[in-house]
Coordinates of C-alpha atoms and ligand atoms in Angstrom, one line a residue:
M957 CA -159.2 -291.3 -32.6
T958 CA -159.1 -288.0 -30.7
I959 CA -157.3 -288.0 -27.4
D960 CA -159.1 -286.4 -24.5
R961 CA -157.5 -283.2 -23.5
Y962 CA -156.7 -282.0 -20.0
A963 CA -154.6 -279.2 -18.6
V964 CA -153.5 -277.2 -15.5
F965 CA -154.0 -273.5 -15.6
G966 CA -151.9 -271.3 -13.2
H967 CA -149.7 -268.3 -13.0
P968 CA -146.8 -269.2 -12.7
V969 CA -147.2 -272.8 -13.8
K970 CA -143.9 -273.6 -15.5
H971 CA -142.6 -275.7 -12.6
S972 CA -145.9 -277.6 -12.1
K973 CA -145.4 -281.3 -11.5
S974 CA -149.1 -282.0 -12.5
P975 CA -148.4 -282.9 -16.2
K976 CA -145.9 -285.5 -15.1
I977 CA -148.2 -286.9 -12.4
H978 CA -151.1 -287.2 -14.8
K979 CA -149.0 -288.8 -17.5
L980 CA -147.8 -291.4 -15.0
F981 CA -151.4 -292.0 -13.9
A982 CA -152.6 -292.4 -17.6
E983 CA -149.8 -294.9 -18.4
Q984 CA -150.5 -296.8 -15.2
T985 CA -154.2 -297.1 -15.9
G986 CA -154.1 -297.4 -19.7
Q987 CA -156.0 -294.2 -20.3
A988 CA -155.4 -292.3 -23.5
L989 CA -155.2 -288.6 -22.7
S990 CA -153.1 -285.5 -23.0
Y991 CA -152.3 -283.1 -20.1
E992 CA -150.4 -279.8 -20.4
A993 CA -149.5 -276.8 -18.2
L994 CA -150.8 -273.5 -19.5
D995 CA -149.8 -270.1 -18.0
V996 CA -153.0 -268.2 -17.5
P997 CA -152.9 -264.9 -15.6
A998 CA -156.1 -264.1 -13.6
E999 CA -157.3 -261.4 -16.0
H1000 CA -157.3 -264.0 -18.9
F1001 CA -158.9 -266.8 -17.0
T1002 CA -162.5 -266.7 -18.2
Q1003 CA -161.5 -266.3 -21.8
A1004 CA -158.9 -269.1 -21.6
V1005 CA -161.2 -271.6 -19.8
T1006 CA -164.2 -270.9 -22.1
R1007 CA -161.9 -271.5 -25.1
F1008 CA -160.4 -274.6 -23.7
F1009 CA -163.8 -276.3 -23.2
D1010 CA -165.2 -274.9 -26.5
E1011 CA -162.3 -276.5 -28.3
G1012 CA -163.2 -279.9 -26.8
G1013 CA -161.2 -280.0 -23.5
K1014 CA -162.5 -282.4 -21.0
G1015 CA -161.1 -281.2 -17.7
L1016 CA -158.9 -278.7 -16.0
N1017 CA -156.9 -278.3 -12.8
C1018 CA -156.6 -274.7 -11.6
T1019 CA -153.9 -273.6 -9.2
V1020 CA -152.7 -270.3 -7.8
P1021 CA -154.1 -267.6 -8.3
L1022 CA -157.1 -269.1 -10.1
K1023 CA -159.0 -271.3 -7.7
E1024 CA -161.5 -268.7 -6.6
L1025 CA -162.1 -267.7 -10.3
A1026 CA -162.7 -271.4 -11.1
W1027 CA -165.2 -271.5 -8.3
Q1028 CA -167.1 -268.6 -9.9
F1029 CA -166.9 -270.2 -13.4
A1030 CA -168.3 -273.7 -12.5
D1031 CA -171.9 -274.3 -13.4
V1032 CA -172.4 -276.8 -10.7
K1033 CA -170.3 -277.4 -7.6
S1034 CA -169.6 -280.2 -5.2
R1035 CA -170.3 -279.7 -1.5
R1036 CA -166.5 -279.6 -0.9
A1037 CA -166.1 -276.8 -3.5
E1038 CA -169.1 -274.8 -2.0
Q1039 CA -167.5 -275.1 1.5
S1040 CA -164.0 -274.0 0.4
K1041 CA -165.2 -271.3 -2.1
A1042 CA -162.3 -272.5 -4.3
V1043 CA -162.1 -275.0 -7.1
N1044 CA -159.0 -276.9 -8.2
T1045 CA -160.8 -279.3 -10.6
L1046 CA -163.2 -278.5 -13.4
A1047 CA -164.8 -281.4 -15.3
L1048 CA -167.1 -281.4 -18.4
Q1049 CA -170.3 -283.3 -17.6
A1050 CA -172.4 -285.4 -20.0
D1051 CA -175.0 -282.6 -20.1
G1052 CA -172.4 -280.0 -21.2
K1053 CA -172.3 -278.3 -17.7
I1054 CA -168.9 -277.7 -16.0
L1055 CA -168.6 -279.3 -12.6
G1056 CA -166.3 -277.6 -10.0
D1057 CA -164.7 -279.7 -7.3
N1058 CA -162.0 -279.2 -4.7
T1059 CA -159.7 -282.2 -4.1
D1060 CA -157.1 -280.4 -2.0
G1061 CA -158.5 -281.1 1.4
I1062 CA -159.3 -284.8 0.8
G1063 CA -155.9 -285.1 -0.9
L1064 CA -154.2 -283.8 2.3
V1065 CA -156.2 -286.2 4.5
A1066 CA -155.4 -289.1 2.1
D1067 CA -151.7 -288.3 2.2
L1068 CA -151.7 -288.0 6.0
S1069 CA -153.7 -291.1 6.7
G1070 CA -152.6 -293.3 3.7
H1071 CA -148.9 -292.5 3.4
H1072 CA -147.9 -291.3 6.8
Q1073 CA -150.3 -293.1 9.2
V1074 CA -151.3 -289.9 10.9
T1075 CA -154.7 -290.1 12.5
L1076 CA -156.8 -286.9 12.5
T1077 CA -159.7 -288.3 14.5
G1078 CA -159.3 -287.1 18.1
A1079 CA -156.2 -285.1 17.3
R1080 CA -155.4 -281.5 18.5
I1081 CA -154.8 -279.7 15.2
L1082 CA -153.4 -276.3 14.5
I1083 CA -153.7 -274.6 11.1
L1084 CA -151.5 -271.7 10.3
G1085 CA -152.9 -269.2 7.9
A1086 CA -156.5 -268.1 7.1
G1087 CA -156.4 -267.6 3.3
G1088 CA -157.6 -269.7 0.4
A1089 CA -155.3 -272.6 1.2
A1090 CA -156.5 -272.9 4.8
R1091 CA -160.2 -272.6 3.7
G1092 CA -159.6 -275.4 1.1
I1093 CA -158.6 -278.0 3.7
L1094 CA -160.9 -277.1 6.7
G1095 CA -164.0 -279.1 5.7
P1096 CA -162.3 -282.4 5.0
I1097 CA -160.2 -282.1 8.2
L1098 CA -163.3 -281.4 10.3
E1099 CA -165.0 -284.4 8.8
Q1100 CA -162.3 -286.5 10.5
N1101 CA -163.6 -285.3 13.9
P1102 CA -160.4 -283.8 15.5
Q1103 CA -160.5 -283.1 19.2
T1104 CA -159.8 -279.4 18.6
L1105 CA -159.0 -277.3 15.6
V1106 CA -157.3 -273.9 16.0
I1107 CA -156.7 -271.5 13.1
A1108 CA -153.9 -269.0 13.9
N1109 CA -153.1 -266.1 11.5
R1110 CA -150.9 -263.1 11.3
T1111 CA -154.2 -261.1 11.0
P1112 CA -156.2 -262.6 13.8
A1113 CA -159.5 -261.3 12.7
K1114 CA -159.3 -263.3 9.5
A1115 CA -158.7 -266.5 11.5
E1116 CA -161.7 -265.7 13.7
E1117 CA -163.9 -265.0 10.7
L1118 CA -162.9 -268.3 9.0
A1119 CA -163.5 -270.2 12.3
L1120 CA -167.0 -268.7 12.4
A1121 CA -167.7 -269.8 8.8
F1122 CA -167.2 -273.4 10.0
S1123 CA -168.9 -273.0 13.4
G1124 CA -170.7 -275.9 15.0
A1125 CA -167.4 -277.8 15.3
D1126 CA -164.8 -277.2 18.1
I1127 CA -162.9 -274.7 16.1
A1128 CA -161.4 -271.3 17.1
G1129 CA -159.4 -268.6 15.4
C1130 CA -156.6 -266.5 17.0
G1131 CA -153.2 -264.7 16.4
F1132 CA -149.8 -266.4 16.7
G1133 CA -149.2 -264.7 20.0
D1134 CA -152.3 -266.4 21.5
L1135 CA -150.8 -269.9 21.1
Q1136 CA -148.4 -269.6 24.0
G1137 CA -148.8 -272.7 26.3
A1138 CA -151.0 -274.7 23.8
K1139 CA -150.1 -278.2 22.5
F1140 CA -150.9 -279.8 19.2
D1141 CA -150.5 -283.2 17.7
L1142 CA -150.5 -281.8 14.2
I1143 CA -149.5 -278.4 12.9
I1144 CA -150.4 -277.6 9.3
N1145 CA -148.8 -274.6 7.5
A1146 CA -151.3 -273.1 5.1
T1147 CA -149.6 -269.7 5.0
S1148 CA -147.7 -268.5 2.0
A1149 CA -144.7 -267.7 4.2
S1150 CA -142.8 -270.8 2.9
L1151 CA -142.8 -269.3 -0.6
N1152 CA -140.5 -266.5 0.9
N1153 CA -138.5 -269.0 2.9
D1154 CA -140.1 -267.6 6.0
T1155 CA -142.0 -269.2 8.9
P1156 CA -144.8 -267.6 11.0
P1157 CA -143.5 -266.4 14.4
L1158 CA -144.5 -269.4 16.6
P1159 CA -143.6 -270.0 20.3
D1160 CA -141.5 -273.1 21.1
G1161 CA -143.2 -276.0 22.8
L1162 CA -146.3 -276.0 20.6
L1163 CA -145.8 -279.5 19.3
A1164 CA -146.8 -282.5 21.5
D1165 CA -144.3 -285.4 21.8
N1166 CA -144.0 -287.2 18.5
G1167 CA -146.3 -284.5 16.9
V1168 CA -146.4 -284.0 13.2
C1169 CA -145.7 -280.9 11.1
Y1170 CA -147.1 -280.6 7.5
D1171 CA -146.4 -277.8 5.0
L1172 CA -148.9 -277.5 2.2
A1173 CA -146.1 -276.1 0.1
Y1174 CA -143.5 -278.4 -1.3
S1175 CA -140.0 -277.9 -2.7
N1176 CA -137.0 -280.0 -3.7
Q1177 CA -135.2 -278.7 -0.6
P1178 CA -136.9 -278.8 2.8
T1179 CA -139.2 -275.8 3.2
A1180 CA -138.6 -273.3 6.0
F1181 CA -141.6 -274.8 7.9
V1182 CA -140.3 -278.4 7.4
N1183 CA -137.0 -277.2 8.9
W1184 CA -138.9 -275.5 11.8
G1185 CA -140.7 -278.8 12.5
R1186 CA -137.3 -280.6 12.6
Q1187 CA -136.0 -278.0 15.1
Q1188 CA -139.1 -278.6 17.2
H1189 CA -138.3 -282.4 17.2
A1190 CA -141.4 -283.3 15.3
G1191 CA -142.0 -287.1 14.9
K1192 CA -142.5 -286.3 11.2
S1193 CA -142.0 -283.0 9.4
L1194 CA -143.5 -283.3 5.9
D1195 CA -144.1 -281.2 2.9
G1196 CA -147.1 -281.2 0.5
L1197 CA -145.7 -283.3 -2.3
G1198 CA -147.9 -286.2 -1.2
M1199 CA -151.0 -284.0 -1.1
L1200 CA -150.2 -282.8 -4.6
V1201 CA -150.2 -286.4 -5.8
E1202 CA -153.3 -287.3 -3.9
Q1203 CA -155.3 -284.3 -5.1
A1204 CA -154.3 -285.2 -8.6
A1205 CA -155.4 -288.8 -8.2
L1206 CA -158.8 -287.6 -7.0
A1207 CA -159.1 -285.2 -10.0
F1208 CA -158.1 -288.1 -12.3
F1209 CA -160.9 -290.2 -10.8
I1210 CA -163.4 -287.4 -11.3
W1211 CA -162.5 -287.2 -14.9
R1212 CA -161.8 -290.8 -15.8
G1213 CA -163.7 -292.8 -13.2
V1214 CA -160.5 -294.8 -12.6
Q1215 CA -158.5 -294.6 -9.3
P1216 CA -154.7 -294.6 -10.0
N1217 CA -152.2 -296.0 -7.5
T1218 CA -150.5 -293.0 -6.0
Q1219 CA -147.7 -294.9 -4.2
P1220 CA -145.3 -295.6 -7.1
V1221 CA -145.8 -292.0 -8.5
L1222 CA -145.0 -290.5 -5.1
E1223 CA -142.0 -292.7 -4.8
L1224 CA -140.7 -291.6 -8.2
L1225 CA -141.2 -287.9 -7.5
N1226 CA -139.5 -288.3 -4.1
A1227 CA -136.6 -290.2 -5.6
E1228 CA -136.2 -287.4 -8.3
R1229 CA -135.8 -284.7 -5.7
L1230 CA -133.1 -286.5 -3.8
V1231 CA -130.7 -286.4 -6.8
Ligands
ATR802 P1 -153.4 -268.7 -0.2 O1 -154.5 -268.9 -1.2 O2 -152.1 -269.3 -0.5 O3 -153.9 -269.1 1.2 P2 -153.8 -266.0 0.6 O4 -155.3 -266.2 0.5 O5 -153.2 -264.7 0.1 O6 -153.1 -267.2 -0.2 O7 -153.4 -266.2 2.1 C1 -152.0 -266.2 2.5 C2 -152.0 -266.5 4.0 O8 -150.6 -266.6 4.4 C3 -152.6 -265.5 4.9 O9 -153.1 -266.2 6.0 C4 -151.5 -264.6 5.3 O10 -151.7 -263.9 6.5 P3 -152.5 -262.6 6.6 O11 -153.9 -263.0 6.5 O12 -152.2 -262.0 7.9 O13 -152.1 -261.8 5.4 C5 -150.4 -265.7 5.5 N1 -149.0 -265.1 5.3 C6 -148.4 -264.7 4.2 N2 -147.1 -264.4 4.5 C7 -146.9 -264.6 5.8 C8 -145.8 -264.5 6.7 N3 -144.6 -264.0 6.2 N4 -145.9 -264.8 8.0 C9 -147.1 -265.3 8.4 N5 -148.2 -265.4 7.6 C10 -148.1 -265.1 6.4

């Protein structure tokens, strides 16, 4: 019997938790599959992904810096993928075509609502950053009907442009300096500043009482933005480990048609980073 083969492509990818998460999902649901992490720089992406599927691979996750390239590669795309112009999940279809989907945004919403009891409907939401990570979560957040959604970015024009791409909803783009005096129930960090242990220059008093901070990045130590949230007395200041597990579960479902239980996997990963 051949075992169905899956992988995550990224650069760097050495520290990816995805192989562990998918191994746990496979054990839990009794699915026979393999899942490995492969370091693929952007310039080798097309060659590597073509070879992977030619050799019988069934599905891929793509992470930084390959999500836009994966979007270009996919033969057919989900609405979520079209909206975000980025793909984190590729899946071989019965007709041989490669489907591209993006499970990041729904993974974030699932983590916030499922694990943290954070309601997005009617909430005042601020997204920091206007790059690929921000674009990837906007559609699923807007589907929850927040009261307002503001995108703030170091380069304000990029935030304004992104807001325009999702126009129709109550959404606006601005610079960090324009946030003075505003209040938000939820602030999501989608900048890459955390990777350099940095936080965007934000005014104090942005967070409503009991407001929530969420960093899309995750780390074994609290990220710079998680620490910022604590300093601002956030009701909850969370990192993106839960989103990572949820986006993986949604990819697993796309590939296998089986929904894994994320709770025990998240508990295990959380326990591991405490030691
Ligand atoms: P990603 O795919 O992770 O979103 P990206 O598309 O390169 O990566 O976007 C990075 C985002 O982080 C951008 O919004 C960037 O701001 P600019 O558009 O002004 O470049 C933001 N960013 C990166 N470093 C930052 C920092 N130190 N402070 C604030 N914002 C930062």
